[in-house]
PDB file of C-alpha atoms in Angstrom:
ATOM      1  CA  MET Y   1     -15.054  -7.772  -1.883  1.00  0.00           C
ATOM      2  CA  LYS Y   2     -15.390  -4.043  -1.259  1.00  0.00           C
ATOM      3  CA  ILE Y   3     -13.375  -1.339  -3.039  1.00  0.00           C
ATOM      4  CA  THR Y   4     -13.001   2.177  -1.571  1.00  0.00           C
ATOM      5  CA  LEU Y   5     -11.165   4.965  -3.395  1.00  0.00           C
ATOM      6  CA  LEU Y   6      -9.316   6.722  -0.584  1.00  0.00           C
ATOM      7  CA  GLY Y   7      -7.388   9.086  -2.830  1.00  0.00           C
ATOM      8  CA  THR Y   8      -7.583   9.994  -6.500  1.00  0.00           C
ATOM      9  CA  GLY Y   9      -5.424  13.118  -6.605  1.00  0.00           C
ATOM     10  CA  SER Y  10      -2.397  14.066  -8.670  1.00  0.00           C
ATOM     11  CA  PRO Y  11       1.126  14.966  -7.496  1.00  0.00           C
ATOM     12  CA  ILE Y  12      -0.061  18.584  -7.063  1.00  0.00           C
ATOM     13  CA  PRO Y  13      -1.649  19.098  -3.602  1.00  0.00           C
ATOM     14  CA  ASP Y  14      -5.428  19.516  -3.735  1.00  0.00           C
ATOM     15  CA  PRO Y  15      -7.512  20.288  -0.635  1.00  0.00           C
ATOM     16  CA  ASN Y  16     -10.320  18.119  -2.000  1.00  0.00           C
ATOM     17  CA  ARG Y  17      -8.348  15.007  -2.972  1.00  0.00           C
ATOM     18  CA  ALA Y  18      -5.881  12.735  -1.257  1.00  0.00           C
ATOM     19  CA  GLY Y  19      -3.056  11.064  -3.167  1.00  0.00           C
ATOM     20  CA  PRO Y  20      -3.449   7.725  -4.958  1.00  0.00           C
ATOM     21  CA  CYS Y  21      -4.665   5.037  -2.568  1.00  0.00           C
ATOM     22  CA  THR Y  22      -7.308   2.312  -2.811  1.00  0.00           C
ATOM     23  CA  LEU Y  23      -8.658   0.142  -0.006  1.00  0.00           C
ATOM     24  CA  VAL Y  24      -9.587  -3.417  -0.967  1.00  0.00           C
ATOM     25  CA  GLN Y  25     -11.507  -5.386   1.650  1.00  0.00           C
ATOM     26  CA  ALA Y  26     -11.546  -9.104   0.877  1.00  0.00           C
ATOM     27  CA  GLY Y  27     -12.991 -11.297   3.598  1.00  0.00           C
ATOM     28  CA  ASP Y  28     -11.306 -10.287   6.849  1.00  0.00           C
ATOM     29  CA  ARG Y  29      -8.335  -8.600   5.138  1.00  0.00           C
ATOM     30  CA  ASN Y  30      -7.807  -4.895   4.514  1.00  0.00           C
ATOM     31  CA  VAL Y  31      -5.318  -4.232   1.723  1.00  0.00           C
ATOM     32  CA  LEU Y  32      -4.055  -0.853   0.557  1.00  0.00           C
ATOM     33  CA  VAL Y  33      -2.919  -0.348  -3.018  1.00  0.00           C
ATOM     34  CA  ASP Y  34      -0.481   2.571  -3.050  1.00  0.00           C
ATOM     35  CA  CYS Y  35      -0.315   5.019  -0.156  1.00  0.00           C
ATOM     36  CA  GLY Y  36      -0.298   8.613  -1.347  1.00  0.00           C
ATOM     37  CA  ARG Y  37      -0.712  11.912   0.470  1.00  0.00           C
ATOM     38  CA  GLY Y  38      -3.485  11.862   3.095  1.00  0.00           C
ATOM     39  CA  ALA Y  39      -4.112   8.124   2.772  1.00  0.00           C
ATOM     40  CA  LEU Y  40      -4.365   7.434   6.501  1.00  0.00           C
ATOM     41  CA  MET Y  41      -6.759  10.303   7.147  1.00  0.00           C
ATOM     42  CA  ARG Y  42      -9.009   8.979   4.377  1.00  0.00           C
ATOM     43  CA  LEU Y  43      -8.630   5.439   5.733  1.00  0.00           C
ATOM     44  CA  MET Y  44      -9.882   6.591   9.147  1.00  0.00           C
ATOM     45  CA  ALA Y  45     -12.752   8.465   7.475  1.00  0.00           C
ATOM     46  CA  ALA Y  46     -13.714   5.164   5.809  1.00  0.00           C
ATOM     47  CA  GLY Y  47     -13.946   3.569   9.264  1.00  0.00           C
ATOM     48  CA  VAL Y  48     -10.807   1.431   9.033  1.00  0.00           C
ATOM     49  CA  LEU Y  49      -8.080   1.819  11.640  1.00  0.00           C
ATOM     50  CA  PRO Y  50      -4.500   1.700  10.317  1.00  0.00           C
ATOM     51  CA  ALA Y  51      -3.837  -1.238  12.653  1.00  0.00           C
ATOM     52  CA  MET Y  52      -6.448  -3.201  10.682  1.00  0.00           C
ATOM     53  CA  VAL Y  53      -4.342  -2.982   7.499  1.00  0.00           C
ATOM     54  CA  ASP Y  54      -1.734  -5.711   7.214  1.00  0.00           C
ATOM     55  CA  THR Y  55      -0.814  -5.520   3.523  1.00  0.00           C
ATOM     56  CA  LEU Y  56       0.325  -2.742   1.193  1.00  0.00           C
ATOM     57  CA  LEU Y  57       0.658  -3.292  -2.556  1.00  0.00           C
ATOM     58  CA  ILE Y  58       2.760  -0.707  -4.402  1.00  0.00           C
ATOM     59  CA  THR Y  59       2.361  -0.188  -8.152  1.00  0.00           C
ATOM     60  CA  HIS Y  60       5.483   1.965  -8.598  1.00  0.00           C
ATOM     61  CA  LEU Y  61       7.796   4.240  -6.677  1.00  0.00           C
ATOM     62  CA  HIS Y  62       6.737   7.694  -7.837  1.00  0.00           C
ATOM     63  CA  SER Y  63       6.562   9.872  -4.718  1.00  0.00           C
ATOM     64  CA  ASP Y  64       2.851  10.661  -5.038  1.00  0.00           C
ATOM     65  CA  HIS Y  65       2.076   6.932  -4.655  1.00  0.00           C
ATOM     66  CA  ILE Y  66       4.231   6.395  -1.553  1.00  0.00           C
ATOM     67  CA  THR Y  67       4.282   9.669   0.435  1.00  0.00           C
ATOM     68  CA  ASP Y  68       2.314   8.214   3.373  1.00  0.00           C
ATOM     69  CA  VAL Y  69       4.015   4.814   3.632  1.00  0.00           C
ATOM     70  CA  ASN Y  70       6.022   6.053   6.625  1.00  0.00           C
ATOM     71  CA  ASP Y  71       2.786   7.212   8.280  1.00  0.00           C
ATOM     72  CA  LEU Y  72       1.208   3.788   7.683  1.00  0.00           C
ATOM     73  CA  ILE Y  73       4.228   2.005   9.167  1.00  0.00           C
ATOM     74  CA  THR Y  74       4.366   4.170  12.303  1.00  0.00           C
ATOM     75  CA  THR Y  75       0.665   4.684  12.954  1.00  0.00           C
ATOM     76  CA  ARG Y  76      -0.330   1.010  12.670  1.00  0.00           C
ATOM     77  CA  TRP Y  77       2.555   0.154  15.029  1.00  0.00           C
ATOM     78  CA  VAL Y  78       1.405   2.743  17.576  1.00  0.00           C
ATOM     79  CA  MET Y  79      -2.259   1.663  17.356  1.00  0.00           C
ATOM     80  CA  GLN Y  80      -1.812  -2.126  17.405  1.00  0.00           C
ATOM     81  CA  LEU Y  81      -2.864  -4.090  20.464  1.00  0.00           C
ATOM     82  CA  VAL Y  82      -0.963  -7.128  19.190  1.00  0.00           C
ATOM     83  CA  HIS Y  83       2.210  -6.545  17.221  1.00  0.00           C
ATOM     84  CA  THR Y  84       2.166  -7.873  13.657  1.00  0.00           C
ATOM     85  CA  PRO Y  85       4.458  -6.736  10.847  1.00  0.00           C
ATOM     86  CA  LEU Y  86       3.229  -4.843   7.813  1.00  0.00           C
ATOM     87  CA  ASN Y  87       3.582  -6.853   4.594  1.00  0.00           C
ATOM     88  CA  VAL Y  88       4.643  -4.744   1.622  1.00  0.00           C
ATOM     89  CA  TYR Y  89       4.714  -5.994  -1.971  1.00  0.00           C
ATOM     90  CA  GLY Y  90       6.036  -3.891  -4.817  1.00  0.00           C
ATOM     91  CA  PRO Y  91       8.342  -3.700  -7.810  1.00  0.00           C
ATOM     92  CA  THR Y  92      12.136  -3.784  -7.736  1.00  0.00           C
ATOM     93  CA  GLY Y  93      13.370  -0.882  -5.600  1.00  0.00           C
ATOM     94  CA  THR Y  94      10.667  -1.290  -2.940  1.00  0.00           C
ATOM     95  CA  LYS Y  95      13.050  -2.855  -0.413  1.00  0.00           C
ATOM     96  CA  ALA Y  96      15.564  -0.013  -0.753  1.00  0.00           C
ATOM     97  CA  MET Y  97      12.755   2.520  -0.290  1.00  0.00           C
ATOM     98  CA  ILE Y  98      11.424   0.768   2.833  1.00  0.00           C
ATOM     99  CA  ASP Y  99      14.951   0.369   4.250  1.00  0.00           C
ATOM    100  CA  ALA Y 100      15.478   4.121   3.841  1.00  0.00           C
ATOM    101  CA  LEU Y 101      12.138   4.867   5.549  1.00  0.00           C
ATOM    102  CA  MET Y 102      13.007   2.563   8.429  1.00  0.00           C
ATOM    103  CA  GLN Y 103      16.325   4.369   8.875  1.00  0.00           C
ATOM    104  CA  MET Y 104      14.491   7.706   8.840  1.00  0.00           C
ATOM    105  CA  LEU Y 105      12.109   6.438  11.543  1.00  0.00           C
ATOM    106  CA  GLU Y 106      14.842   5.171  13.899  1.00  0.00           C
ATOM    107  CA  LEU Y 107      14.866   8.265  16.129  1.00  0.00           C
ATOM    108  CA  ASP Y 108      11.070   8.481  16.216  1.00  0.00           C
ATOM    109  CA  GLN Y 109      10.894   4.815  17.211  1.00  0.00           C
ATOM    110  CA  GLN Y 110      13.436   5.424  19.983  1.00  0.00           C
ATOM    111  CA  TYR Y 111      11.489   8.419  21.296  1.00  0.00           C
ATOM    112  CA  ARG Y 112       8.238   6.442  21.314  1.00  0.00           C
ATOM    113  CA  HIS Y 113       9.885   3.501  23.090  1.00  0.00           C
ATOM    114  CA  ASP Y 114      11.264   5.922  25.684  1.00  0.00           C
ATOM    115  CA  HIS Y 115       7.773   7.298  26.399  1.00  0.00           C
ATOM    116  CA  HIS Y 116       5.480   4.288  25.992  1.00  0.00           C
ATOM    117  CA  GLU Y 117       5.983   1.028  27.856  1.00  0.00           C
ATOM    118  CA  ASP Y 118       3.311  -0.728  25.781  1.00  0.00           C
ATOM    119  CA  LEU Y 119       5.275  -0.022  22.583  1.00  0.00           C
ATOM    120  CA  ARG Y 120       8.435  -1.404  24.179  1.00  0.00           C
ATOM    121  CA  ALA Y 121       6.513  -4.595  24.928  1.00  0.00           C
ATOM    122  CA  ASN Y 122       5.342  -4.767  21.301  1.00  0.00           C
ATOM    123  CA  GLY Y 123       8.879  -4.614  20.006  1.00  0.00           C
ATOM    124  CA  PRO Y 124      10.332  -2.631  17.114  1.00  0.00           C
ATOM    125  CA  LEU Y 125       8.772  -1.439  13.912  1.00  0.00           C
ATOM    126  CA  GLU Y 126       8.682  -4.400  11.556  1.00  0.00           C
ATOM    127  CA  VAL Y 127       8.001  -4.519   7.824  1.00  0.00           C
ATOM    128  CA  ASN Y 128       8.243  -7.580   5.579  1.00  0.00           C
ATOM    129  CA  VAL Y 129       9.079  -6.583   1.998  1.00  0.00           C
ATOM    130  CA  THR Y 130       8.670  -8.746  -1.089  1.00  0.00           C
ATOM    131  CA  GLU Y 131       9.706  -7.416  -4.463  1.00  0.00           C
ATOM    132  CA  LEU Y 132       7.675  -8.720  -7.374  1.00  0.00           C
ATOM    133  CA  GLY Y 133       7.936  -8.725 -11.111  1.00  0.00           C
ATOM    134  CA  PRO Y 134       5.099  -9.327 -13.563  1.00  0.00           C
ATOM    135  CA  ASP Y 135       3.387 -12.719 -13.779  1.00  0.00           C
ATOM    136  CA  GLU Y 136       3.835 -13.630 -10.117  1.00  0.00           C
ATOM    137  CA  ARG Y 137       1.263 -15.081  -7.730  1.00  0.00           C
ATOM    138  CA  LEU Y 138       0.606 -14.683  -4.030  1.00  0.00           C
ATOM    139  CA  THR Y 139      -2.239 -15.068  -1.583  1.00  0.00           C
ATOM    140  CA  ILE Y 140      -3.541 -12.543   0.912  1.00  0.00           C
ATOM    141  CA  GLY Y 141      -5.897 -14.331   3.257  1.00  0.00           C
ATOM    142  CA  ALA Y 142      -8.436 -16.029   1.004  1.00  0.00           C
ATOM    143  CA  ALA Y 143      -7.707 -13.719  -1.944  1.00  0.00           C
ATOM    144  CA  SER Y 144      -5.446 -14.753  -4.798  1.00  0.00           C
ATOM    145  CA  VAL Y 145      -3.289 -12.062  -6.372  1.00  0.00           C
ATOM    146  CA  THR Y 146      -1.428 -11.944  -9.666  1.00  0.00           C
ATOM    147  CA  THR Y 147       0.933  -9.228 -10.867  1.00  0.00           C
ATOM    148  CA  HIS Y 148       0.978  -7.756 -14.345  1.00  0.00           C
ATOM    149  CA  ALA Y 149       3.373  -5.473 -16.218  1.00  0.00           C
ATOM    150  CA  THR Y 150       2.101  -1.941 -16.811  1.00  0.00           C
ATOM    151  CA  ASP Y 151       3.610   0.809 -18.968  1.00  0.00           C
ATOM    152  CA  HIS Y 152       4.539   4.066 -17.251  1.00  0.00           C
ATOM    153  CA  ARG Y 153       7.715   4.841 -19.155  1.00  0.00           C
ATOM    154  CA  PRO Y 154      10.229   6.155 -18.303  1.00  0.00           C
ATOM    155  CA  VAL Y 155       9.372   4.728 -14.847  1.00  0.00           C
ATOM    156  CA  LYS Y 156      10.444   1.083 -14.733  1.00  0.00           C
ATOM    157  CA  PRO Y 157       9.387  -1.332 -13.475  1.00  0.00           C
ATOM    158  CA  THR Y 158       5.702  -0.759 -12.785  1.00  0.00           C
ATOM    159  CA  ILE Y 159       3.131  -3.412 -11.949  1.00  0.00           C
ATOM    160  CA  GLY Y 160      -0.589  -3.808 -11.517  1.00  0.00           C
ATOM    161  CA  PHE Y 161      -2.448  -6.246  -9.297  1.00  0.00           C
ATOM    162  CA  ARG Y 162      -5.402  -8.534  -9.980  1.00  0.00           C
ATOM    163  CA  LEU Y 163      -7.186  -9.718  -6.818  1.00  0.00           C
ATOM    164  CA  GLU Y 164      -9.728 -12.540  -6.905  1.00  0.00           C
ATOM    165  CA  HIS Y 165     -11.947 -13.390  -3.965  1.00  0.00           C
ATOM    166  CA  GLU Y 166     -15.176 -15.393  -3.794  1.00  0.00           C
ATOM    167  CA  GLY Y 167     -15.783 -15.185  -7.534  1.00  0.00           C
ATOM    168  CA  LYS Y 168     -15.159 -11.438  -7.822  1.00  0.00           C
ATOM    169  CA  VAL Y 169     -12.186  -9.779  -9.518  1.00  0.00           C
ATOM    170  CA  VAL Y 170     -10.687  -6.329  -9.113  1.00  0.00           C
ATOM    171  CA  ALA Y 171      -7.776  -5.075 -11.234  1.00  0.00           C
ATOM    172  CA  LEU Y 172      -5.692  -2.171  -9.935  1.00  0.00           C
ATOM    173  CA  ALA Y 173      -2.959  -0.192 -11.667  1.00  0.00           C
ATOM    174  CA  GLY Y 174      -1.062   2.996 -11.066  1.00  0.00           C
ATOM    175  CA  ASP Y 175      -0.204   5.296 -13.947  1.00  0.00           C
ATOM    176  CA  THR Y 176      -0.128   3.384 -17.227  1.00  0.00           C
ATOM    177  CA  VAL Y 177      -1.029   3.534 -20.877  1.00  0.00           C
ATOM    178  CA  PRO Y 178      -2.832   0.643 -22.602  1.00  0.00           C
ATOM    179  CA  CYS Y 179      -0.600  -2.419 -22.858  1.00  0.00           C
ATOM    180  CA  ALA Y 180      -0.780  -6.213 -22.951  1.00  0.00           C
ATOM    181  CA  GLY Y 181      -0.302  -6.527 -19.183  1.00  0.00           C
ATOM    182  CA  VAL Y 182      -3.285  -4.289 -18.502  1.00  0.00           C
ATOM    183  CA  ASP Y 183      -5.392  -6.252 -21.006  1.00  0.00           C
ATOM    184  CA  THR Y 184      -4.582  -9.529 -19.245  1.00  0.00           C
ATOM    185  CA  MET Y 185      -5.068  -8.050 -15.789  1.00  0.00           C
ATOM    186  CA  CYS Y 186      -8.493  -6.641 -16.682  1.00  0.00           C
ATOM    187  CA  ALA Y 187      -9.888  -9.670 -18.547  1.00  0.00           C
ATOM    188  CA  ASP Y 188     -13.345 -10.422 -17.089  1.00  0.00           C
ATOM    189  CA  ALA Y 189     -12.685  -8.158 -14.086  1.00  0.00           C
ATOM    190  CA  ASP Y 190     -15.660  -6.786 -12.174  1.00  0.00           C
ATOM    191  CA  VAL Y 191     -13.854  -3.530 -11.325  1.00  0.00           C
ATOM    192  CA  TYR Y 192     -10.807  -1.742 -12.748  1.00  0.00           C
ATOM    193  CA  VAL Y 193      -9.088   1.066 -10.823  1.00  0.00           C
ATOM    194  CA  GLN Y 194      -6.328   3.085 -12.498  1.00  0.00           C
ATOM    195  CA  THR Y 195      -4.584   6.361 -11.775  1.00  0.00           C
ATOM    196  CA  VAL Y 196      -5.511   8.923 -14.430  1.00  0.00           C
ATOM    197  CA  ILE Y 197      -4.195  12.478 -14.574  1.00  0.00           C
ATOM    198  CA  ARG Y 198      -5.778  14.857 -17.042  1.00  0.00           C
TER     199      ARG Y 198
END
């Protein structure tokens, strides 16, 4: 498993830092955790094409963690040779956010279909959304994932993700203070990534 910090910035724009975003490469899967400002530019700089990302995990719906989700949705669609939907997992409210983004992108999608026959053949933008609470399990390729409650009050709900692959464990959280969910998520982890603003 390989972990790349694509962005570690705060909500205030910084020319030297992109917004919160971490790339987790587990086997043949490229997973983004959060998708803040500049995430796709940093993804390309890391040598990973947006079309190679099939899963986005969202810790919470603060704008600085999701500003580039629309860019991820559109750019991977434009760059794909074979159409596959983006899988998005996040806390309650994620589906409403993605639905609103998809509505915002309707005209852009129409314009691109009008100009590009290959995109018409690939079909429409497609995103599969699953909302998760704490203590849930899923698999991404050969990686197992569990969700854990984090504490970013007054923002609710917020979750962190624990990914296990080939005997290695990475725990990832957005903004949080110490809490039982973080303790469980980080137990015996090889790497812990958390948003910290000082």
